[in-house]
Each structure stands twice: as C-alpha cells, then as structure tokens.
Coordinates of C-alpha atoms in Angstrom, one line a residue:
M11 CA -1.6 19.8 -20.8
S12 CA -4.0 19.9 -24.0
S13 CA -1.8 20.8 -26.9
N14 CA -5.3 23.1 -27.8
P15 CA -5.8 25.1 -25.0
V16 CA -9.0 27.1 -24.7
L17 CA -8.2 28.2 -21.4
N18 CA -5.8 30.8 -20.1
D19 CA -5.5 32.4 -17.2
D20 CA -7.4 35.2 -17.1
Q21 CA -10.3 33.0 -18.9
W22 CA -10.0 30.4 -15.6
S23 CA -10.6 33.3 -13.2
K24 CA -13.8 34.1 -15.1
L25 CA -15.3 30.6 -15.9
L26 CA -14.2 30.5 -11.3
E27 CA -16.2 33.7 -11.3
Y28 CA -19.3 32.5 -13.1
V29 CA -19.4 28.9 -11.2
A30 CA -18.8 30.7 -7.7
E31 CA -22.2 33.3 -8.8
T32 CA -23.9 30.2 -10.6
Y33 CA -23.7 27.2 -8.4
N34 CA -24.4 25.9 -5.1
E35 CA -22.9 24.0 -3.0
V36 CA -24.9 20.5 -3.1
T37 CA -24.8 21.1 -7.2
L38 CA -21.3 21.2 -7.9
S39 CA -20.9 18.2 -4.8
R40 CA -22.8 16.2 -7.4
G41 CA -21.0 17.0 -10.6
F42 CA -17.7 16.2 -9.1
H43 CA -18.9 13.2 -8.1
F44 CA -20.0 12.4 -12.3
Y45 CA -16.3 14.1 -13.3
K46 CA -14.9 12.0 -10.9
Q47 CA -17.1 8.6 -11.6
Q48 CA -15.3 9.2 -15.3
M49 CA -19.5 10.2 -16.0
V50 CA -18.6 12.2 -18.9
T51 CA -18.2 9.8 -21.3
S52 CA -17.3 12.2 -24.6
L53 CA -15.6 15.6 -24.8
N54 CA -15.2 17.6 -27.9
I55 CA -13.7 21.2 -28.3
T56 CA -14.1 23.3 -31.1
T57 CA -11.3 25.1 -30.9
E58 CA -11.6 28.3 -32.5
L59 CA -15.3 28.7 -31.3
R60 CA -14.0 27.9 -27.7
K61 CA -17.4 25.6 -28.5
V62 CA -17.3 21.9 -26.1
N63 CA -19.9 19.5 -26.7
A64 CA -20.2 16.2 -24.3
V65 CA -21.9 13.5 -23.0
V66 CA -22.9 12.9 -19.5
E67 CA -24.1 9.1 -19.0
E68 CA -26.1 9.0 -15.8
F69 CA -27.8 5.4 -15.1
G70 CA -27.8 4.8 -18.1
E71 CA -28.7 7.9 -20.1
K72 CA -27.3 9.9 -21.9
C73 CA -27.1 13.9 -21.1
Q74 CA -25.8 16.2 -24.2
V75 CA -23.9 19.2 -22.8
A76 CA -22.9 22.5 -25.2
L77 CA -20.6 25.0 -23.8
D78 CA -20.0 28.2 -24.7
L79 CA -16.7 29.3 -23.3
N80 CA -17.3 33.0 -25.1
Q81 CA -20.8 33.2 -23.5
L82 CA -21.2 30.9 -20.1
K83 CA -24.2 32.0 -19.3
A84 CA -25.9 30.2 -22.9
S85 CA -24.2 27.1 -21.6
S86 CA -27.7 23.9 -21.4
C87 CA -28.2 21.1 -20.8
T88 CA -30.8 18.3 -22.2
C89 CA -31.3 17.4 -18.2
P90 CA -35.0 18.4 -17.1
V91 CA -33.0 21.5 -15.4
K92 CA -31.7 22.9 -18.7
T93 CA -29.0 24.9 -17.5
S94 CA -26.6 25.6 -14.4
C95 CA -27.2 21.9 -13.8
K96 CA -25.0 19.0 -12.0
H97 CA -24.2 17.3 -16.2
V98 CA -22.6 20.9 -16.8
A99 CA -20.5 21.6 -14.3
A100 CA -19.0 17.7 -14.6
T101 CA -18.8 18.6 -17.8
L102 CA -16.7 22.1 -16.9
M103 CA -14.6 19.9 -14.2
E104 CA -14.3 17.9 -17.4
L105 CA -12.6 20.5 -19.6
A106 CA -10.7 21.9 -17.3
D107 CA -9.1 18.8 -16.4
R108 CA -8.0 18.4 -19.9
Q109 CA -6.6 21.9 -20.0
G110 CA -4.3 21.3 -17.1
Y111 CA -6.7 22.9 -14.2
P112 CA -6.9 21.7 -10.9
A113 CA -11.4 20.1 -11.6
S114 CA -11.5 20.8 -7.4
Q115 CA -11.3 24.4 -7.7
I116 CA -14.1 24.4 -9.9
M117 CA -16.1 22.5 -6.6
N118 CA -14.4 24.6 -4.1
A119 CA -15.1 27.9 -6.7
K120 CA -16.0 30.6 -4.3
M121 CA -12.1 29.2 -1.6
A122 CA -10.0 29.3 -5.3
L123 CA -11.0 33.1 -6.2
K124 CA -10.1 34.0 -2.9
R125 CA -6.6 31.8 -3.3
V126 CA -6.2 34.3 -6.9
A127 CA -6.9 37.3 -4.3
A128 CA -4.1 36.0 -2.0
Q129 CA -2.0 34.7 -5.3
S130 CA -1.5 38.7 -6.1
S131 CA -0.2 39.3 -3.2
N132 CA 2.1 36.2 -2.6
A133 CA 3.4 37.3 -5.8
S134 CA 6.7 39.2 -4.9
N135 CA 7.4 36.5 -2.7
L136 CA 7.8 34.3 -6.1
E137 CA 10.9 35.8 -7.3
Q138 CA 12.5 35.4 -3.1
L139 CA 12.0 31.8 -3.0
P140 CA 15.7 30.8 -4.1
G141 CA 17.1 32.9 -1.8
M142 CA 14.7 31.9 1.6
T143 CA 15.6 28.9 4.1
V144 CA 13.3 26.5 4.2
D145 CA 11.7 27.6 7.4
G146 CA 10.8 30.8 4.8
W147 CA 9.4 28.4 2.2
H148 CA 6.8 26.5 5.0
K149 CA 6.3 30.2 6.4
F150 CA 5.2 31.0 2.9
M151 CA 3.8 27.3 2.5
E152 CA 1.3 29.0 5.3
H153 CA 0.7 31.9 3.9
Y154 CA -0.4 30.9 0.5
T155 CA -2.5 28.3 1.5
F156 CA -4.6 30.2 4.7
H157 CA -7.5 30.6 3.0
L158 CA -8.3 26.4 2.1
K159 CA -9.9 25.0 5.1
P160 CA -10.1 21.5 6.3
S161 CA -13.1 19.1 6.1
Y162 CA -14.4 16.2 7.0
D163 CA -12.5 14.6 4.0
Q164 CA -9.7 14.7 4.3
W165 CA -8.4 13.5 0.9
N166 CA -10.4 16.9 -0.5
Y167 CA -8.4 18.6 1.3
V168 CA -5.2 17.1 0.4
E169 CA -6.7 18.2 -3.5
L170 CA -7.1 21.6 -2.7
L171 CA -3.9 22.5 -1.1
R172 CA -2.4 20.5 -3.9
G173 CA -4.2 22.9 -7.0
Q174 CA -2.9 25.7 -4.7
F175 CA 0.4 24.2 -5.4
V176 CA -0.1 24.0 -8.8
N177 CA 0.0 27.2 -9.8
L178 CA 3.1 27.7 -8.5
K179 CA 4.8 26.7 -11.6
R180 CA 3.1 28.0 -14.3
K181 CA 4.4 31.1 -12.1
P182 CA 8.3 31.0 -13.5
V183 CA 10.7 30.9 -10.3
A184 CA 14.5 31.2 -10.7
F185 CA 15.2 27.5 -8.8
S186 CA 18.7 25.3 -9.8
E187 CA 17.8 21.7 -10.2
T188 CA 18.4 21.3 -6.9
D189 CA 16.0 23.6 -4.9
L190 CA 13.6 22.2 -7.1
F191 CA 13.6 19.2 -5.6
Y192 CA 13.8 20.6 -2.5
F193 CA 11.0 22.9 -2.6
E194 CA 8.9 20.1 -4.3
F195 CA 9.9 17.9 -1.5
H196 CA 8.8 20.8 1.8
Q197 CA 5.1 21.3 -0.7
R198 CA 4.9 17.7 0.8
L199 CA 5.6 18.0 3.7
F200 CA 3.9 21.1 4.1
I201 CA 0.6 19.1 3.0
L202 CA 1.5 15.4 5.4
R203 CA 2.0 18.3 8.2
K204 CA -1.6 20.0 7.7
I205 CA -3.3 16.3 7.7
V206 CA -1.0 14.9 10.6
E207 CA -2.3 18.8 12.3
Q208 CA -5.4 18.1 11.7
N209 CA -6.3 14.7 13.5
A210 CA -4.1 15.5 16.1
Q211 CA -7.5 18.0 16.9
A212 CA -9.7 16.8 15.2
G213 CA -9.6 13.2 16.6
V214 CA -8.9 9.5 14.2
T215 CA -10.7 7.7 12.2
F216 CA -10.8 4.9 9.7
F217 CA -10.9 7.6 7.2
T218 CA -8.3 10.4 8.3
A219 CA -6.0 7.4 9.2
A220 CA -6.2 6.1 5.6
T221 CA -5.4 9.8 4.2
V222 CA -2.1 10.7 6.4
Y223 CA -1.7 6.5 5.6
H224 CA -1.9 7.6 2.1
L225 CA 0.0 10.7 1.7
S226 CA 3.0 8.5 3.8
D227 CA 3.4 6.0 0.8
E228 CA 3.3 8.4 -1.8
L229 CA 5.9 10.2 0.3
D230 CA 7.8 7.4 0.4
E231 CA 7.5 6.2 -3.1
W232 CA 8.3 10.0 -4.3
L233 CA 11.9 10.2 -2.8
K234 CA 12.6 6.3 -3.9
E235 CA 11.7 7.5 -7.4
T236 CA 13.3 11.2 -7.9
A237 CA 16.6 9.2 -6.7
K238 CA 16.3 7.2 -9.8
T239 CA 16.4 10.3 -12.0
L240 CA 18.0 13.3 -9.9
N241 CA 21.9 13.7 -10.8
F242 CA 22.8 16.7 -8.8
G243 CA 25.7 16.9 -5.9
Q244 CA 24.6 17.3 -2.3
H245 CA 23.6 21.3 -1.4
E246 CA 24.4 21.3 2.6
Q247 CA 22.5 23.9 3.9
R248 CA 19.2 22.7 2.2
L249 CA 20.6 19.3 3.8
T250 CA 20.7 20.8 7.2
Q251 CA 17.9 22.6 6.7
T252 CA 15.7 20.2 5.5
S253 CA 17.2 17.4 8.7
A254 CA 16.3 20.5 10.9
Y255 CA 13.4 20.6 9.5
L256 CA 12.2 16.9 10.2
R257 CA 13.2 16.3 13.9
A258 CA 11.5 19.2 15.0
Q259 CA 8.4 17.3 13.4
M260 CA 9.4 14.3 15.1
A261 CA 10.4 15.3 17.9
I262 CA 6.1 16.3 18.3
E263 CA 5.1 12.9 17.1
S264 CA 3.0 10.4 18.8
P265 CA 4.9 7.6 19.4
K266 CA 2.7 4.9 17.3
K267 CA 2.2 7.0 14.3
L268 CA 5.6 7.9 13.2
H269 CA 5.1 9.2 9.4
H270 CA 7.8 11.5 9.4
F271 CA 10.3 9.4 10.9
R272 CA 9.5 7.4 8.0
V273 CA 10.3 10.2 5.5
F274 CA 13.3 11.1 7.3
S275 CA 15.1 7.5 7.3
T276 CA 14.1 7.4 3.6
F277 CA 15.1 10.2 2.7
W278 CA 18.9 9.3 4.6
A279 CA 18.4 6.2 2.6
Y280 CA 18.2 7.8 -0.3
H281 CA 19.5 11.5 -1.2
V282 CA 22.3 11.4 1.4
A283 CA 25.8 10.5 0.7
A284 CA 26.6 8.2 4.2
E285 CA 29.8 10.3 5.3
E286 CA 30.6 9.7 9.0
S287 CA 31.4 12.8 9.3
R288 CA 27.9 13.5 8.0
I289 CA 26.4 11.5 10.7
A290 CA 28.3 12.4 13.3
S291 CA 26.8 15.6 13.3
E292 CA 23.8 14.7 13.0
L293 CA 23.5 12.4 15.7
T294 CA 24.8 15.4 18.0
A295 CA 21.8 17.3 16.5
F296 CA 20.1 14.5 17.8
E297 CA 21.7 13.9 21.2
E298 CA 21.3 17.8 22.0
M299 CA 17.2 17.5 20.9
E300 CA 17.1 14.9 23.0
A301 CA 18.0 15.8 25.8
A302 CA 15.3 18.2 26.1
D303 CA 12.3 16.3 24.5
L304 CA 12.1 12.7 24.7
S305 CA 10.3 11.7 21.9
F306 CA 10.3 7.6 20.7
S307 CA 10.6 9.2 17.0
L308 CA 13.6 11.4 17.8
C309 CA 15.0 8.2 19.6
A310 CA 14.3 6.4 16.3
G311 CA 16.4 8.2 13.8
R312 CA 18.9 8.7 16.3
A313 CA 18.5 4.1 16.5
Y314 CA 18.6 4.9 12.9
L315 CA 21.2 6.9 12.3
Y316 CA 23.6 4.2 14.5
L317 CA 22.7 1.6 12.2
R318 CA 24.3 3.1 9.1
Q319 CA 26.7 4.1 11.4
G320 CA 27.5 0.4 11.9
N321 CA 27.3 0.6 15.0
S322 CA 23.9 -2.1 15.1
H323 CA 23.9 -3.0 18.8
Q324 CA 24.0 0.1 20.2
A325 CA 21.2 1.0 17.2
W326 CA 19.3 -1.6 19.4
D327 CA 20.0 -0.6 22.9
T328 CA 19.1 3.6 21.6
L329 CA 15.3 1.6 20.6
I330 CA 14.7 -0.3 23.4
S331 CA 15.6 2.9 25.7
H332 CA 12.8 4.1 25.1
A333 CA 9.9 3.2 27.3
T334 CA 7.1 3.0 24.3
F335 CA 9.3 0.3 22.9
K336 CA 7.2 -2.4 23.5
E337 CA 4.4 -0.1 22.0
A338 CA 6.6 0.8 18.6
P339 CA 3.9 0.0 15.3
T340 CA 5.8 -2.6 12.9
L341 CA 6.2 -0.2 10.3
L342 CA 9.3 1.6 12.4
F343 CA 11.6 -1.3 11.5
V344 CA 11.1 -1.5 8.1
P345 CA 13.8 1.1 7.5
F346 CA 16.6 -0.8 9.8
L347 CA 15.3 -3.9 7.6
D348 CA 15.9 -2.4 4.5
Y349 CA 19.4 -0.9 5.6
M350 CA 20.6 -4.8 6.2
K351 CA 19.4 -6.1 3.5
H352 CA 21.1 -2.8 1.8
A353 CA 24.3 -3.7 3.7
Q354 CA 24.3 -7.2 3.0
D355 CA 24.5 -7.7 7.1
W356 CA 22.3 -10.8 7.4
Q357 CA 23.5 -12.7 10.2
E358 CA 22.8 -9.0 12.2
M359 CA 19.2 -9.2 10.4
V360 CA 18.7 -12.8 12.3
H361 CA 19.0 -11.4 15.9
W362 CA 17.3 -8.5 15.1
L363 CA 14.4 -10.4 13.2
R364 CA 14.3 -12.6 16.4
R365 CA 13.8 -10.5 19.0
L366 CA 11.3 -8.4 16.9
S367 CA 9.1 -11.6 16.2
S368 CA 7.5 -10.3 19.3
F369 CA 5.9 -7.2 17.9
Y370 CA 4.0 -9.1 14.8
Q371 CA 2.3 -11.0 17.3
G372 CA -1.7 -10.9 16.2
K373 CA -0.9 -8.2 13.4
R374 CA -2.9 -8.1 10.6
H375 CA -1.7 -10.1 8.0
L376 CA 0.5 -7.9 5.7
E377 CA 2.0 -7.1 8.4
V378 CA 3.4 -10.5 8.7
D379 CA 3.5 -11.2 5.4
V380 CA 6.4 -7.9 5.6
Y381 CA 8.0 -9.6 8.4
V382 CA 8.3 -13.4 6.6
S383 CA 10.1 -11.3 3.5
Y384 CA 12.9 -10.5 5.8
W385 CA 13.2 -13.9 7.2
K386 CA 13.0 -15.7 3.1
L387 CA 15.3 -13.2 1.4
V388 CA 17.7 -14.4 5.1
V389 CA 17.5 -17.8 4.3
A390 CA 18.3 -17.2 0.9
E391 CA 21.7 -15.8 1.8
L392 CA 22.3 -18.1 5.0
P393 CA 20.6 -21.3 4.3
E394 CA 21.6 -22.1 8.5
A395 CA 19.3 -19.4 9.7
E396 CA 16.4 -21.4 8.4
A397 CA 15.9 -23.2 12.0
D398 CA 15.9 -19.6 13.4
M399 CA 12.9 -19.1 11.0
W400 CA 11.0 -21.6 11.8
Q401 CA 11.6 -21.2 15.3
S402 CA 10.2 -17.4 15.2
L403 CA 7.4 -18.3 13.1
G404 CA 6.0 -20.5 16.0
E405 CA 6.1 -18.3 18.1
L406 CA 3.8 -16.4 16.6
L407 CA 1.1 -19.3 15.5
P408 CA -1.8 -19.1 15.2
T409 CA -1.2 -16.0 13.4
T410 CA 1.4 -17.9 11.1
Y411 CA -0.4 -20.9 10.7
R412 CA -1.1 -19.9 6.9
I413 CA 2.7 -18.9 6.3
I414 CA 3.8 -21.8 8.0
E415 CA 1.9 -24.1 5.3
D416 CA 2.9 -22.0 2.3
L417 CA 6.0 -21.7 3.8
Y418 CA 6.3 -26.1 3.4
Y419 CA 4.6 -26.2 0.4
E420 CA 7.4 -23.8 -1.0
K421 CA 10.1 -26.1 0.2
R422 CA 8.9 -28.6 -1.1
Q423 CA 8.7 -30.3 2.8
W424 CA 5.8 -32.6 2.0
K425 CA 4.5 -34.7 5.1
P426 CA 4.6 -31.7 7.3
W427 CA 2.8 -29.9 4.4
I428 CA 0.2 -32.6 4.3
E429 CA 0.1 -33.1 8.4
M430 CA -1.4 -29.4 8.2
Q431 CA -4.4 -30.2 6.0
I432 CA -5.1 -33.3 7.2
A433 CA -5.2 -31.7 11.1
Q434 CA -7.2 -29.2 9.3
G435 CA -10.1 -31.3 8.3
Y436 CA -9.1 -30.7 4.7
D437 CA -9.1 -33.6 2.3
P438 CA -7.6 -33.9 -1.0
F439 CA -10.4 -32.2 -2.6
T440 CA -9.8 -28.4 -0.8
H441 CA -7.4 -28.3 -3.3
R442 CA -7.0 -27.8 -7.5
V443 CA -5.3 -30.9 -8.9
H444 CA -2.2 -29.5 -9.9
V445 CA -1.5 -28.3 -6.2
L446 CA -0.8 -32.5 -4.9
Q447 CA 0.4 -33.1 -8.4
P448 CA 4.4 -32.8 -7.7
I449 CA 4.0 -35.0 -4.3
E450 CA 2.1 -37.6 -6.4
K451 CA 5.8 -37.1 -8.8
E452 CA 8.6 -36.9 -5.9
S453 CA 6.9 -38.5 -2.6
P454 CA 3.2 -40.4 -3.2
E455 CA 3.2 -42.6 -0.5
L456 CA 2.6 -39.3 1.9
L457 CA -0.5 -38.9 -0.1
L458 CA -1.8 -42.8 1.1
P459 CA -2.9 -41.5 4.5
Y460 CA -4.1 -37.8 3.5
Y461 CA -6.3 -40.1 0.7
H462 CA -7.2 -42.8 2.4
Q463 CA -8.9 -40.7 6.0
A464 CA -10.9 -38.8 2.6
V465 CA -12.3 -42.2 1.9
E466 CA -13.5 -42.9 5.0
H467 CA -14.7 -39.8 5.7
Y468 CA -17.1 -39.6 2.2
I469 CA -18.1 -43.1 2.1
R470 CA -19.6 -42.6 6.6
L471 CA -21.8 -40.2 5.2
K472 CA -23.8 -42.0 3.8
N473 CA -24.9 -40.6 0.4
R474 CA -24.6 -41.2 -3.3
H475 CA -23.1 -37.8 -3.6
D476 CA -20.9 -38.3 -1.5
Y477 CA -20.5 -42.5 -2.7
K478 CA -19.1 -40.8 -6.2
S479 CA -16.7 -38.5 -4.5
A480 CA -15.5 -41.5 -2.5
V481 CA -14.7 -43.6 -6.3
R482 CA -12.6 -40.4 -7.2
L483 CA -10.4 -40.2 -4.0
L484 CA -10.1 -44.4 -4.8
K485 CA -9.4 -43.8 -8.1
R486 CA -6.6 -41.5 -7.2
L487 CA -5.8 -44.1 -4.8
E488 CA -4.6 -47.0 -7.1
K489 CA -2.2 -44.7 -9.4
V490 CA -0.6 -43.5 -6.7
Y491 CA -0.4 -47.5 -5.7
K492 CA 1.3 -47.7 -9.1
K493 CA 3.2 -44.6 -9.0
M494 CA 5.2 -46.4 -5.7
K495 CA 4.7 -49.4 -8.5
Q496 CA 3.1 -51.3 -5.2
P497 CA 0.1 -52.8 -7.5
E498 CA -0.5 -54.9 -5.0
R499 CA -0.9 -53.6 -2.3
W500 CA -3.3 -51.6 -3.7
E501 CA -5.6 -55.0 -4.5
A502 CA -5.2 -56.3 -0.9
F503 CA -6.5 -52.5 0.5
F504 CA -9.3 -52.9 -2.3
T505 CA -10.1 -56.5 -1.4
R506 CA -10.6 -55.5 1.8
F507 CA -13.3 -52.6 1.3
V508 CA -15.3 -54.6 -1.2
S509 CA -15.5 -56.7 1.7
R510 CA -16.1 -54.2 4.6
F511 CA -18.9 -52.2 2.5
S512 CA -21.1 -55.6 0.6
R513 CA -24.2 -54.2 2.1
L514 CA -23.7 -50.5 0.1
R515 CA -25.5 -50.9 -2.6
A516 CA -25.0 -47.2 -4.1
L517 CA -21.0 -47.9 -3.2
Q518 CA -21.4 -50.9 -5.0
E519 CA -22.7 -49.7 -8.0
E520 CA -20.7 -46.1 -7.9
L521 CA -17.5 -48.4 -7.7
K522 CA -19.1 -49.9 -10.7
K523 CA -19.5 -47.0 -12.2
G524 CA -16.1 -45.6 -11.8
K525 CA -15.0 -49.0 -13.2
L526 CA -13.1 -50.2 -10.1
L527 CA -15.7 -53.3 -9.8
E528 CA -16.0 -55.7 -12.5

C-alpha cells in the first residue's frame, strides 16, 4: 500500500459507485487489459489536492490522463473520447493497486458494491470468527462471497474471491497466530473447492484445468513456505477439523484429479508432527470413511499415512487394491517418493521406482524428468541401484531416449553416448565444440568412427560446401590421432583418402585451402 494514501474505505466506495454509474463493461474490460499489460507507464499523485496525472501508452501513442479524486466526473484524457474512456479506467485500476485496493473490483464495480453491502451484513459475524469451527468458517465464506458469480475466465473469478477476502484483513479480528494461519489456509481451500466444483459442473477445458492446477501449485508452495516461518505449537482442534474437511473433499474427488489429496499430503508433511498416536487416529478416520466411500483419493491418503507410519509395503498394497490405481496420474506418487527421500529410505525408493515405471510410459517430458530426478537421487546415495535405473529407463523407451542420452553424457559414458549419436544420424557438427572436448581429452579413440562416418557422408554429397565441412572434420581427425600419439595411422589413412578421391578436383582444392595438402 502507498505510504501517502489518497483513498480510504469510504472514498473507495464512492469511487466504485462512480465507476458503476459511468462505465460500461466493454470499456472496463479494455481498461483492465491496459492495466494488466502495464500500459500505464507513469502515475504521479498530488496528495494534498488529491489529483493524479498519468501516461497511458497505446500502440506507441501516449495519452495524458488527469484524475480529480474530489470530482471524479471532471477527470479527463487526451484521447478522442476525452473522458470515461479505457485510459482513465486503466489509470483508476493502477491507482487502486498502488493504494492497496483490488484493481479487479473496478472492472466489476457493480458486483463489488454488492459485496460491500454484504460485508456490512457480515460485520457482526467477524467478531465470532475466532470461536467458529472450520465448518463455520466455510459457511461464513460461502455467505461472504455469494454475490460473486463464476465466469468463463476462471482466473478472474479467483481474483474476485481473493479481493473479497482482502477486505477481511482491513477489519481487526482477534485471531491467535495459529488461527490466523488456519483461517488463511481455509480461504485458499475455499477458492480451490470453488474452482473444482465449477469444473465439475461446466466440464474441463485446457484453460479451466490450468487454473485449478495453478491454484494447487500455489497452495502447495504456500504450505511449504509457511512451515519455514511459523513457530507455534500444534492446535489439536484446528488440526482435527482441517483433516476432517480435507477427507470430505477427498471423498468426492475425481480419481484423476487428486488436488485435495495433494494438499492433505503436503499439510501432513510440513505442518503435522509425526506422532504415532496422531497417525493412528487419522488412519481410523480414513478407514471409517472408506467403509462407505471407496474414493481413490481417500485410498491414497490412507496409503500415505501408512508410509509415514513406516509400513511401506502396506502403503503400496493399499494403493494397488483400488480399482482405478492403474489410471492414477503421476502426480500421485510425488508425496510418497518425497517422504522416502526425507526418510532417506533409498532401498525402498528403488522398489517403488521400479514398480512405477510403467506409469510414465508416453507421458510428457516434465513428468518423466521428475521420475528420473528421483532415480538420480537414489543412485547418488545407493550406487548399486544404477542397474535398476538403466533397466527402468530402457523399459520406457522411446520416451526416455533423450534422457538416456543426457545421462550417458553426465556420467561420462562416452562410448554408448557416441553410439546414440551415430544411430540418430547426427554428426559432430550437431554439437558445439565444447561438447566433444572432454571426449577428445579422455577417450579420443571413441571419436574415430564418429568423425570417419561424418567425413564419408559429406564427401558423398559432392558439392563444394560439403567438401569444406569434410575438410574441417579431417582437421579434427588429425588432431584426434595426434592426441592418441598415433600420427602414422593418420598418415596412412590420409594417403589412402587422397588417392580414393583424387578425381574430385573441388575436394582437392579445399584440402589445399585447409593446408592438409601441399
């Protein structure tokens, strides 16, 4: 928020009223686009007079905007519209952002005003929040945001919900540090649930799926970061209520969209002490729910707790017992593998990675890279597991072709690496010089077939440009033979080479230019 505010809550409400009365949705939408694209390139505020001057750039043209916050109707712009235009709207949004108010509320001013009205009706409940249960919080949030309607642009809906919750921070609520963490946690869970529900009702497209995964990623990172900074004792009541809420969401979760399972596993990994009695109590709660609901997300949650309890085999058996296990997304396995990494149970991780390899067949490179990163970690700690790693990667061919190639290079296994280059039809010019330098230094003899084959290829093309490439490679070959301290082999080869291609005058000329021939 600005250190010199020119807006307070009352003035903000009046600004929203002005926008709602004056602007149409198209102008506000365009203004919001200008604001998000940072096209308001300068903004100067005269605090005493409550006046604002700004520059908005559009396709290289600069529009000068002047706002009078005491008389908003007197605001003007140098564009042809002159007032109440998209440039003024963008300036109002930029000003709001700098003053600590949600710019998205200006774009949705009418809805924001309804929200303000709803806030007044909710004001009496604010004082009761610290004494409410988690279920009470969610009922409060449902009522507090009822006037915000989902739209096709799900991220806009997320921003509206967040803007609504920002207003809660302006009101003093007597939360303890622990309750403050849990209340913010449940605000994030509330938004995640709203988007998941919207996807279930309207169907999932690329854009809607991207929003929910982005929210899930954000929540995952937030839980990890807050664990580093918070220092409070475990609040048993809030923990019990939060776990119950997560189980309820997991019970209705799609077996391929395990967002709440991911939240549950991260929450337990970073914010819950691994006490045997607590885990046993949670397992009992899971088993009671699963008797009535065989959700795969609940099954995964129970398996995760078995793993934290030290029962790796039972965790695996629990997962594979579910009918939809073979359709599980690879994201499911990350919490299990992360826990084994934390526990440094490398041998067990080898068993899991071997059994999970089939899930990564044909998957995106990002997913396969995550799988391989665990193998690299295991092999660094347990070198004898390298054979298992190569077997798993071999089973995933051709998906892992690039990864195997990179691993050969990382491990300086030059012979299979070069064989892969030859098999793919690559030649030495495919790589930058520095890529082949360590091979020239450590195992120059391995480069001989690579260089010889490439020289023959360029000669067969029979044009001057490719002859030049062949000569460059021949000079590299000469260097390799010298590295091997076998100049006589080079002389014997080169003599035969010149004799074979003596009729190719252009090649002979290039050899002379390259100073390979007198």
